[in-house]
Amino acid sequence: MLFNMGLIFILDTVYSCSLKNSIFFHFYINFNCNRVKKPRHSPRNIETGSNEFIEVLIHGEINFSLLGLTDPNMAFDIDTQVIAHYPLRIIVAKTHPWANRSGVYFRELANQNFIGLSSNYLHNQILQQLIKQNQIGLNTIYRSPAVAVVKALVAKNLGVSYLTSLAINDDDQVVALPLLDANQPDFILAAATRQNHLMTAKEELLWEILTKNKRN
C-alpha cells in the first residue's frame, strides 16, 4: 500500500483509499488492536479517477479519500492534507526506440500513437495543460478507465502513455521516462475529507494513519 498501516483492517464502515497501482477502492474498516476478527464482507473494488471521488466525497457517499491533485487548495468545502508529490512519466514498451533514452520532451509525443486514461482521471487535466503549453496535438488511439489496461497496451508497443510514477510498478513491462521540459506540473497525493464532517474516534485514527507518513 501507499503507507504502512500498522493496524489490521476489519470490515465495518465505508471509506476510500488507494493502492500503489492507482486503483482506488472502497473498504470497510474497524480497528481492533487486541485481536484479529475475520472480515464479514469482501471489499468492493472500484477503479476510477480523482474527479469522480471528489464528487462522491462532496455528496457524502464516502467520508475520506486519497486523491490525486494538481492544487491542494480545493474550493469544494473539502479539507486536504498533502501526503506526497510524485513526478509524471512517459511510459513506453521495452522494445520502443525510446526505451534506452534518459528522457523525452513532451513535444515529441506528437509523432507517437497515444493511449490515454478516461476523462475522470487527473492525468487528463495535466495532459491538456501540457498540450496547450507545447502547442501540439496527440494522436490518441484509445482511452481506458483502467490504469492496468493502459500499461498492458503500452507494453505491447501499441502506443505510449503518460502516468504518475505512483502508478508504475517494478514488475510492469514498460519503461518510465522523465520529461525533460522545465516547469512541469506534478501529481499531488492528498488525504481528503469534508469540512462539515464530524469525525468519530475511529475516523480520527484513520485520518492520523492516512497523513502521518506525509512527505514533502
PDB file of N, CA and C in Angstrom, residues 35-128:
ATOM      1  N   ARG A  35      -7.028  -8.217  18.949  1.00  0.00           N
ATOM      2  CA  ARG A  35      -7.122  -9.492  18.259  1.00  0.00           C
ATOM      3  C   ARG A  35      -7.698  -9.270  16.871  1.00  0.00           C
ATOM      4  N   VAL A  36      -7.467 -10.220  16.013  1.00  0.00           N
ATOM      5  CA  VAL A  36      -7.944 -10.124  14.632  1.00  0.00           C
ATOM      6  C   VAL A  36      -9.261 -10.865  14.509  1.00  0.00           C
ATOM      7  N   LYS A  37     -10.253 -10.196  13.910  1.00  0.00           N
ATOM      8  CA  LYS A  37     -11.530 -10.837  13.636  1.00  0.00           C
ATOM      9  C   LYS A  37     -11.628 -11.100  12.152  1.00  0.00           C
ATOM     10  N   LYS A  38     -12.328 -12.134  11.780  1.00  0.00           N
ATOM     11  CA  LYS A  38     -12.489 -12.475  10.372  1.00  0.00           C
ATOM     12  C   LYS A  38     -13.417 -11.473   9.697  1.00  0.00           C
ATOM     13  N   PRO A  39     -13.024 -10.892   8.551  1.00  0.00           N
ATOM     14  CA  PRO A  39     -13.896  -9.951   7.855  1.00  0.00           C
ATOM     15  C   PRO A  39     -15.228 -10.582   7.480  1.00  0.00           C
ATOM     16  N   ARG A  40     -16.287  -9.776   7.604  1.00  0.00           N
ATOM     17  CA  ARG A  40     -17.627 -10.282   7.302  1.00  0.00           C
ATOM     18  C   ARG A  40     -17.982 -10.126   5.834  1.00  0.00           C
ATOM     19  N   HIS A  41     -17.306  -9.210   5.150  1.00  0.00           N
ATOM     20  CA  HIS A  41     -17.621  -8.945   3.751  1.00  0.00           C
ATOM     21  C   HIS A  41     -16.325  -8.787   2.971  1.00  0.00           C
ATOM     22  N   SER A  42     -16.417  -8.917   1.672  1.00  0.00           N
ATOM     23  CA  SER A  42     -15.264  -8.670   0.820  1.00  0.00           C
ATOM     24  C   SER A  42     -15.265  -7.212   0.386  1.00  0.00           C
ATOM     25  N   PRO A  43     -14.077  -6.592   0.237  1.00  0.00           N
ATOM     26  CA  PRO A  43     -14.031  -5.213  -0.227  1.00  0.00           C
ATOM     27  C   PRO A  43     -14.644  -5.084  -1.617  1.00  0.00           C
ATOM     28  N   ARG A  44     -15.287  -3.956  -1.865  1.00  0.00           N
ATOM     29  CA  ARG A  44     -15.874  -3.678  -3.180  1.00  0.00           C
ATOM     30  C   ARG A  44     -14.895  -2.813  -3.959  1.00  0.00           C
ATOM     31  N   ASN A  45     -14.253  -3.376  -4.969  1.00  0.00           N
ATOM     32  CA  ASN A  45     -13.221  -2.676  -5.724  1.00  0.00           C
ATOM     33  C   ASN A  45     -13.842  -1.779  -6.786  1.00  0.00           C
ATOM     34  N   ILE A  46     -13.379  -0.539  -6.840  1.00  0.00           N
ATOM     35  CA  ILE A  46     -13.825   0.417  -7.842  1.00  0.00           C
ATOM     36  C   ILE A  46     -12.592   1.109  -8.396  1.00  0.00           C
ATOM     37  N   GLU A  47     -12.388   1.042  -9.686  1.00  0.00           N
ATOM     38  CA  GLU A  47     -11.267   1.733 -10.318  1.00  0.00           C
ATOM     39  C   GLU A  47     -11.803   2.956 -11.024  1.00  0.00           C
ATOM     40  N   THR A  48     -11.350   4.123 -10.583  1.00  0.00           N
ATOM     41  CA  THR A  48     -11.820   5.371 -11.169  1.00  0.00           C
ATOM     42  C   THR A  48     -10.804   6.450 -10.873  1.00  0.00           C
ATOM     43  N   GLY A  49     -11.100   7.675 -11.277  1.00  0.00           N
ATOM     44  CA  GLY A  49     -10.171   8.771 -11.085  1.00  0.00           C
ATOM     45  C   GLY A  49     -10.579   9.695  -9.960  1.00  0.00           C
ATOM     46  N   SER A  50      -9.683  10.628  -9.653  1.00  0.00           N
ATOM     47  CA  SER A  50      -9.919  11.532  -8.533  1.00  0.00           C
ATOM     48  C   SER A  50     -11.124  12.434  -8.747  1.00  0.00           C
ATOM     49  N   ASN A  51     -11.409  12.817  -9.990  1.00  0.00           N
ATOM     50  CA  ASN A  51     -12.560  13.692 -10.237  1.00  0.00           C
ATOM     51  C   ASN A  51     -13.855  13.064  -9.738  1.00  0.00           C
ATOM     52  N   GLU A  52     -14.015  11.767  -9.991  1.00  0.00           N
ATOM     53  CA  GLU A  52     -15.231  11.088  -9.539  1.00  0.00           C
ATOM     54  C   GLU A  52     -15.255  10.949  -8.027  1.00  0.00           C
ATOM     55  N   PHE A  53     -14.089  10.695  -7.424  1.00  0.00           N
ATOM     56  CA  PHE A  53     -14.056  10.571  -5.977  1.00  0.00           C
ATOM     57  C   PHE A  53     -14.349  11.886  -5.278  1.00  0.00           C
ATOM     58  N   ILE A  54     -13.979  13.007  -5.889  1.00  0.00           N
ATOM     59  CA  ILE A  54     -14.333  14.305  -5.325  1.00  0.00           C
ATOM     60  C   ILE A  54     -15.848  14.449  -5.261  1.00  0.00           C
ATOM     61  N   GLU A  55     -16.536  14.018  -6.313  1.00  0.00           N
ATOM     62  CA  GLU A  55     -17.995  14.113  -6.361  1.00  0.00           C
ATOM     63  C   GLU A  55     -18.652  13.285  -5.259  1.00  0.00           C
ATOM     64  N   VAL A  56     -18.222  12.027  -5.106  1.00  0.00           N
ATOM     65  CA  VAL A  56     -18.870  11.187  -4.091  1.00  0.00           C
ATOM     66  C   VAL A  56     -18.503  11.639  -2.689  1.00  0.00           C
ATOM     67  N   LEU A  57     -17.330  12.258  -2.530  1.00  0.00           N
ATOM     68  CA  LEU A  57     -16.950  12.812  -1.231  1.00  0.00           C
ATOM     69  C   LEU A  57     -17.827  14.008  -0.887  1.00  0.00           C
ATOM     70  N   ILE A  58     -18.031  14.896  -1.851  1.00  0.00           N
ATOM     71  CA  ILE A  58     -18.872  16.083  -1.637  1.00  0.00           C
ATOM     72  C   ILE A  58     -20.293  15.677  -1.260  1.00  0.00           C
ATOM     73  N   HIS A  59     -20.819  14.623  -1.907  1.00  0.00           N
ATOM     74  CA  HIS A  59     -22.208  14.211  -1.681  1.00  0.00           C
ATOM     75  C   HIS A  59     -22.361  13.258  -0.504  1.00  0.00           C
ATOM     76  N   GLY A  60     -21.295  13.031   0.244  1.00  0.00           N
ATOM     77  CA  GLY A  60     -21.405  12.257   1.473  1.00  0.00           C
ATOM     78  C   GLY A  60     -21.463  10.759   1.301  1.00  0.00           C
ATOM     79  N   GLU A  61     -21.136  10.259   0.105  1.00  0.00           N
ATOM     80  CA  GLU A  61     -21.159   8.810  -0.104  1.00  0.00           C
ATOM     81  C   GLU A  61     -19.954   8.132   0.531  1.00  0.00           C
ATOM     82  N   ILE A  62     -18.864   8.869   0.698  1.00  0.00           N
ATOM     83  CA  ILE A  62     -17.705   8.408   1.454  1.00  0.00           C
ATOM     84  C   ILE A  62     -17.273   9.542   2.372  1.00  0.00           C
ATOM     85  N   ASN A  63     -16.530   9.216   3.429  1.00  0.00           N
ATOM     86  CA  ASN A  63     -16.083  10.230   4.386  1.00  0.00           C
ATOM     87  C   ASN A  63     -14.644  10.652   4.153  1.00  0.00           C
ATOM     88  N   PHE A  64     -13.845   9.773   3.591  1.00  0.00           N
ATOM     89  CA  PHE A  64     -12.437  10.046   3.340  1.00  0.00           C
ATOM     90  C   PHE A  64     -12.066   9.545   1.959  1.00  0.00           C
ATOM     91  N   SER A  65     -10.999  10.136   1.408  1.00  0.00           N
ATOM     92  CA  SER A  65     -10.459   9.610   0.167  1.00  0.00           C
ATOM     93  C   SER A  65      -9.009  10.035   0.031  1.00  0.00           C
ATOM     94  N   LEU A  66      -8.239   9.232  -0.667  1.00  0.00           N
ATOM     95  CA  LEU A  66      -6.934   9.662  -1.154  1.00  0.00           C
ATOM     96  C   LEU A  66      -7.143  10.142  -2.574  1.00  0.00           C
ATOM     97  N   LEU A  67      -6.709  11.379  -2.857  1.00  0.00           N
ATOM     98  CA  LEU A  67      -6.964  11.997  -4.157  1.00  0.00           C
ATOM     99  C   LEU A  67      -5.666  12.394  -4.835  1.00  0.00           C
ATOM    100  N   GLY A  68      -5.676  12.363  -6.152  1.00  0.00           N
ATOM    101  CA  GLY A  68      -4.605  12.942  -6.936  1.00  0.00           C
ATOM    102  C   GLY A  68      -5.005  14.364  -7.318  1.00  0.00           C
ATOM    103  N   LEU A  69      -4.141  15.337  -7.039  1.00  0.00           N
ATOM    104  CA  LEU A  69      -4.466  16.744  -7.265  1.00  0.00           C
ATOM    105  C   LEU A  69      -3.293  17.453  -7.934  1.00  0.00           C
ATOM    106  N   THR A  70      -3.573  18.582  -8.564  1.00  0.00           N
ATOM    107  CA  THR A  70      -2.502  19.477  -9.001  1.00  0.00           C
ATOM    108  C   THR A  70      -2.415  20.675  -8.070  1.00  0.00           C
ATOM    109  N   ASP A  71      -3.489  20.950  -7.364  1.00  0.00           N
ATOM    110  CA  ASP A  71      -3.534  22.055  -6.403  1.00  0.00           C
ATOM    111  C   ASP A  71      -4.280  21.559  -5.167  1.00  0.00           C
ATOM    112  N   PRO A  72      -3.620  21.510  -3.998  1.00  0.00           N
ATOM    113  CA  PRO A  72      -4.289  21.004  -2.795  1.00  0.00           C
ATOM    114  C   PRO A  72      -5.330  21.957  -2.218  1.00  0.00           C
ATOM    115  N   ASN A  73      -5.378  23.200  -2.715  1.00  0.00           N
ATOM    116  CA  ASN A  73      -6.357  24.186  -2.232  1.00  0.00           C
ATOM    117  C   ASN A  73      -7.645  24.042  -3.023  1.00  0.00           C
ATOM    118  N   MET A  74      -8.574  23.253  -2.479  1.00  0.00           N
ATOM    119  CA  MET A  74      -9.799  22.946  -3.197  1.00  0.00           C
ATOM    120  C   MET A  74     -10.929  23.878  -2.772  1.00  0.00           C
ATOM    121  N   ALA A  75     -11.823  24.185  -3.705  1.00  0.00           N
ATOM    122  CA  ALA A  75     -12.940  25.094  -3.446  1.00  0.00           C
ATOM    123  C   ALA A  75     -14.244  24.330  -3.300  1.00  0.00           C
ATOM    124  N   PHE A  76     -14.190  23.112  -2.755  1.00  0.00           N
ATOM    125  CA  PHE A  76     -15.375  22.265  -2.686  1.00  0.00           C
ATOM    126  C   PHE A  76     -15.751  21.942  -1.238  1.00  0.00           C
ATOM    127  N   ASP A  77     -15.389  22.821  -0.287  1.00  0.00           N
ATOM    128  CA  ASP A  77     -15.658  22.559   1.129  1.00  0.00           C
ATOM    129  C   ASP A  77     -15.032  21.245   1.569  1.00  0.00           C
ATOM    130  N   ILE A  78     -13.823  20.981   1.077  1.00  0.00           N
ATOM    131  CA  ILE A  78     -13.088  19.772   1.411  1.00  0.00           C
ATOM    132  C   ILE A  78     -11.761  20.152   2.050  1.00  0.00           C
ATOM    133  N   ASP A  79     -11.438  19.500   3.157  1.00  0.00           N
ATOM    134  CA  ASP A  79     -10.134  19.662   3.783  1.00  0.00           C
ATOM    135  C   ASP A  79      -9.175  18.644   3.200  1.00  0.00           C
ATOM    136  N   THR A  80      -7.987  19.096   2.846  1.00  0.00           N
ATOM    137  CA  THR A  80      -6.989  18.182   2.304  1.00  0.00           C
ATOM    138  C   THR A  80      -5.697  18.276   3.099  1.00  0.00           C
ATOM    139  N   GLN A  81      -4.985  17.167   3.163  1.00  0.00           N
ATOM    140  CA  GLN A  81      -3.661  17.097   3.770  1.00  0.00           C
ATOM    141  C   GLN A  81      -2.723  16.444   2.762  1.00  0.00           C
ATOM    142  N   VAL A  82      -1.756  17.197   2.264  1.00  0.00           N
ATOM    143  CA  VAL A  82      -0.821  16.663   1.278  1.00  0.00           C
ATOM    144  C   VAL A  82       0.043  15.590   1.925  1.00  0.00           C
ATOM    145  N   ILE A  83       0.127  14.439   1.258  1.00  0.00           N
ATOM    146  CA  ILE A  83       0.938  13.322   1.746  1.00  0.00           C
ATOM    147  C   ILE A  83       2.260  13.251   0.997  1.00  0.00           C
ATOM    148  N   ALA A  84       2.233  13.403  -0.326  1.00  0.00           N
ATOM    149  CA  ALA A  84       3.454  13.278  -1.113  1.00  0.00           C
ATOM    150  C   ALA A  84       3.264  13.895  -2.490  1.00  0.00           C
ATOM    151  N   HIS A  85       4.373  14.207  -3.143  1.00  0.00           N
ATOM    152  CA  HIS A  85       4.391  14.671  -4.527  1.00  0.00           C
ATOM    153  C   HIS A  85       5.056  13.602  -5.379  1.00  0.00           C
ATOM    154  N   TYR A  86       4.469  13.321  -6.548  1.00  0.00           N
ATOM    155  CA  TYR A  86       5.016  12.310  -7.444  1.00  0.00           C
ATOM    156  C   TYR A  86       5.190  12.904  -8.842  1.00  0.00           C
ATOM    157  N   PRO A  87       6.335  12.654  -9.486  1.00  0.00           N
ATOM    158  CA  PRO A  87       6.523  13.143 -10.857  1.00  0.00           C
ATOM    159  C   PRO A  87       5.694  12.346 -11.840  1.00  0.00           C
ATOM    160  N   LEU A  88       5.472  12.927 -13.011  1.00  0.00           N
ATOM    161  CA  LEU A  88       4.766  12.233 -14.082  1.00  0.00           C
ATOM    162  C   LEU A  88       5.770  11.727 -15.102  1.00  0.00           C
ATOM    163  N   ARG A  89       5.464  10.572 -15.681  1.00  0.00           N
ATOM    164  CA  ARG A  89       6.394   9.884 -16.568  1.00  0.00           C
ATOM    165  C   ARG A  89       5.723   9.524 -17.892  1.00  0.00           C
ATOM    166  N   ILE A  90       6.508   9.500 -18.948  1.00  0.00           N
ATOM    167  CA  ILE A  90       6.096   8.919 -20.220  1.00  0.00           C
ATOM    168  C   ILE A  90       6.455   7.445 -20.161  1.00  0.00           C
ATOM    169  N   ILE A  91       5.490   6.559 -20.435  1.00  0.00           N
ATOM    170  CA  ILE A  91       5.802   5.135 -20.424  1.00  0.00           C
ATOM    171  C   ILE A  91       5.790   4.592 -21.854  1.00  0.00           C
ATOM    172  N   VAL A  92       6.782   3.738 -22.124  1.00  0.00           N
ATOM    173  CA  VAL A  92       6.917   3.126 -23.443  1.00  0.00           C
ATOM    174  C   VAL A  92       7.218   1.647 -23.263  1.00  0.00           C
ATOM    175  N   ALA A  93       7.042   0.865 -24.329  1.00  0.00           N
ATOM    176  CA  ALA A  93       7.379  -0.555 -24.290  1.00  0.00           C
ATOM    177  C   ALA A  93       8.897  -0.731 -24.211  1.00  0.00           C
ATOM    178  N   LYS A  94       9.316  -1.881 -23.695  1.00  0.00           N
ATOM    179  CA  LYS A  94      10.748  -2.167 -23.594  1.00  0.00           C
ATOM    180  C   LYS A  94      11.392  -2.307 -24.970  1.00  0.00           C
ATOM    181  N   THR A  95      10.560  -2.525 -25.989  1.00  0.00           N
ATOM    182  CA  THR A  95      11.076  -2.631 -27.359  1.00  0.00           C
ATOM    183  C   THR A  95      10.940  -1.321 -28.137  1.00  0.00           C
ATOM    184  N   HIS A  96      10.437  -0.283 -27.515  1.00  0.00           N
ATOM    185  CA  HIS A  96      10.250   1.008 -28.186  1.00  0.00           C
ATOM    186  C   HIS A  96      11.610   1.668 -28.431  1.00  0.00           C
ATOM    187  N   PRO A  97      11.760   2.425 -29.524  1.00  0.00           N
ATOM    188  CA  PRO A  97      13.034   3.118 -29.800  1.00  0.00           C
ATOM    189  C   PRO A  97      13.486   4.057 -28.680  1.00  0.00           C
ATOM    190  N   TRP A  98      12.553   4.540 -27.861  1.00  0.00           N
ATOM    191  CA  TRP A  98      12.920   5.430 -26.765  1.00  0.00           C
ATOM    192  C   TRP A  98      13.358   4.698 -25.503  1.00  0.00           C
ATOM    193  N   ALA A  99      13.241   3.390 -25.475  1.00  0.00           N
ATOM    194  CA  ALA A  99      13.399   2.633 -24.230  1.00  0.00           C
ATOM    195  C   ALA A  99      14.742   2.866 -23.536  1.00  0.00           C
ATOM    196  N   ASN A 100      15.797   3.158 -24.308  1.00  0.00           N
ATOM    197  CA  ASN A 100      17.122   3.348 -23.721  1.00  0.00           C
ATOM    198  C   ASN A 100      17.488   4.814 -23.512  1.00  0.00           C
ATOM    199  N   ARG A 101      16.516   5.682 -23.743  1.00  0.00           N
ATOM    200  CA  ARG A 101      16.786   7.110 -23.560  1.00  0.00           C
ATOM    201  C   ARG A 101      16.685   7.501 -22.090  1.00  0.00           C
ATOM    202  N   SER A 102      17.301   8.619 -21.758  1.00  0.00           N
ATOM    203  CA  SER A 102      17.269   9.100 -20.373  1.00  0.00           C
ATOM    204  C   SER A 102      16.074   9.999 -20.102  1.00  0.00           C
ATOM    205  N   GLY A 103      15.375  10.406 -21.159  1.00  0.00           N
ATOM    206  CA  GLY A 103      14.206  11.255 -21.002  1.00  0.00           C
ATOM    207  C   GLY A 103      13.704  11.721 -22.353  1.00  0.00           C
ATOM    208  N   VAL A 104      12.532  12.351 -22.363  1.00  0.00           N
ATOM    209  CA  VAL A 104      11.948  12.869 -23.608  1.00  0.00           C
ATOM    210  C   VAL A 104      11.332  14.235 -23.344  1.00  0.00           C
ATOM    211  N   TYR A 105      11.186  15.007 -24.411  1.00  0.00           N
ATOM    212  CA  TYR A 105      10.454  16.268 -24.332  1.00  0.00           C
ATOM    213  C   TYR A 105       8.999  16.004 -24.721  1.00  0.00           C
ATOM    214  N   PHE A 106       8.102  16.717 -24.079  1.00  0.00           N
ATOM    215  CA  PHE A 106       6.677  16.464 -24.299  1.00  0.00           C
ATOM    216  C   PHE A 106       6.300  16.626 -25.765  1.00  0.00           C
ATOM    217  N   ARG A 107       6.889  17.599 -26.434  1.00  0.00           N
ATOM    218  CA  ARG A 107       6.514  17.852 -27.841  1.00  0.00           C
ATOM    219  C   ARG A 107       6.793  16.646 -28.734  1.00  0.00           C
ATOM    220  N   GLU A 108       7.688  15.744 -28.316  1.00  0.00           N
ATOM    221  CA  GLU A 108       7.996  14.560 -29.104  1.00  0.00           C
ATOM    222  C   GLU A 108       6.821  13.590 -29.175  1.00  0.00           C
ATOM    223  N   LEU A 109       5.859  13.709 -28.257  1.00  0.00           N
ATOM    224  CA  LEU A 109       4.699  12.817 -28.257  1.00  0.00           C
ATOM    225  C   LEU A 109       3.802  13.037 -29.470  1.00  0.00           C
ATOM    226  N   ALA A 110       3.949  14.179 -30.140  1.00  0.00           N
ATOM    227  CA  ALA A 110       3.095  14.492 -31.290  1.00  0.00           C
ATOM    228  C   ALA A 110       3.255  13.467 -32.406  1.00  0.00           C
ATOM    229  N   ASN A 111       4.386  12.774 -32.453  1.00  0.00           N
ATOM    230  CA  ASN A 111       4.637  11.812 -33.518  1.00  0.00           C
ATOM    231  C   ASN A 111       4.387  10.369 -33.090  1.00  0.00           C
ATOM    232  N   GLN A 112       3.719  10.189 -31.965  1.00  0.00           N
ATOM    233  CA  GLN A 112       3.500   8.850 -31.425  1.00  0.00           C
ATOM    234  C   GLN A 112       2.008   8.535 -31.308  1.00  0.00           C
ATOM    235  N   ASN A 113       1.662   7.256 -31.418  1.00  0.00           N
ATOM    236  CA  ASN A 113       0.317   6.834 -31.031  1.00  0.00           C
ATOM    237  C   ASN A 113       0.218   6.927 -29.515  1.00  0.00           C
ATOM    238  N   PHE A 114      -0.878   7.521 -29.042  1.00  0.00           N
ATOM    239  CA  PHE A 114      -1.016   7.771 -27.605  1.00  0.00           C
ATOM    240  C   PHE A 114      -2.192   6.981 -27.039  1.00  0.00           C
ATOM    241  N   ILE A 115      -1.971   6.358 -25.888  1.00  0.00           N
ATOM    242  CA  ILE A 115      -3.012   5.617 -25.171  1.00  0.00           C
ATOM    243  C   ILE A 115      -3.278   6.346 -23.864  1.00  0.00           C
ATOM    244  N   GLY A 116      -4.507   6.830 -23.704  1.00  0.00           N
ATOM    245  CA  GLY A 116      -4.813   7.674 -22.558  1.00  0.00           C
ATOM    246  C   GLY A 116      -5.787   7.046 -21.590  1.00  0.00           C
ATOM    247  N   LEU A 117      -5.966   7.735 -20.466  1.00  0.00           N
ATOM    248  CA  LEU A 117      -6.964   7.364 -19.475  1.00  0.00           C
ATOM    249  C   LEU A 117      -8.267   8.111 -19.754  1.00  0.00           C
ATOM    250  N   SER A 118      -9.358   7.586 -19.241  1.00  0.00           N
ATOM    251  CA  SER A 118     -10.656   8.248 -19.434  1.00  0.00           C
ATOM    252  C   SER A 118     -10.689   9.569 -18.684  1.00  0.00           C
ATOM    253  N   SER A 119     -11.693  10.377 -18.959  1.00  0.00           N
ATOM    254  CA  SER A 119     -11.695  11.787 -18.559  1.00  0.00           C
ATOM    255  C   SER A 119     -11.784  12.036 -17.070  1.00  0.00           C
ATOM    256  N   ASN A 120     -12.155  11.023 -16.267  1.00  0.00           N
ATOM    257  CA  ASN A 120     -12.293  11.279 -14.829  1.00  0.00           C
ATOM    258  C   ASN A 120     -10.971  11.194 -14.079  1.00  0.00           C
ATOM    259  N   TYR A 121      -9.872  10.991 -14.794  1.00  0.00           N
ATOM    260  CA  TYR A 121      -8.560  10.960 -14.170  1.00  0.00           C
ATOM    261  C   TYR A 121      -7.893  12.328 -14.239  1.00  0.00           C
ATOM    262  N   LEU A 122      -7.182  12.672 -13.171  1.00  0.00           N
ATOM    263  CA  LEU A 122      -6.464  13.935 -13.104  1.00  0.00           C
ATOM    264  C   LEU A 122      -5.427  14.049 -14.213  1.00  0.00           C
ATOM    265  N   HIS A 123      -4.871  12.929 -14.633  1.00  0.00           N
ATOM    266  CA  HIS A 123      -3.849  12.939 -15.680  1.00  0.00           C
ATOM    267  C   HIS A 123      -4.291  13.754 -16.890  1.00  0.00           C
ATOM    268  N   ASN A 124      -5.581  13.694 -17.225  1.00  0.00           N
ATOM    269  CA  ASN A 124      -6.065  14.385 -18.421  1.00  0.00           C
ATOM    270  C   ASN A 124      -6.019  15.897 -18.274  1.00  0.00           C
ATOM    271  N   GLN A 125      -6.249  16.397 -17.067  1.00  0.00           N
ATOM    272  CA  GLN A 125      -6.141  17.835 -16.843  1.00  0.00           C
ATOM    273  C   GLN A 125      -4.705  18.301 -17.034  1.00  0.00           C
ATOM    274  N   ILE A 126      -3.762  17.531 -16.491  1.00  0.00           N
ATOM    275  CA  ILE A 126      -2.349  17.868 -16.648  1.00  0.00           C
ATOM    276  C   ILE A 126      -1.940  17.745 -18.108  1.00  0.00           C
ATOM    277  N   LEU A 127      -2.449  16.704 -18.757  1.00  0.00           N
ATOM    278  CA  LEU A 127      -2.124  16.472 -20.168  1.00  0.00           C
ATOM    279  C   LEU A 127      -2.578  17.639 -21.033  1.00  0.00           C
ATOM    280  N   GLN A 128      -3.797  18.106 -20.818  1.00  0.00           N
ATOM    281  CA  GLN A 128      -4.310  19.227 -21.604  1.00  0.00           C
ATOM    282  C   GLN A 128      -3.494  20.488 -21.365  1.00  0.00           C
TER     283      GLN A 128
END
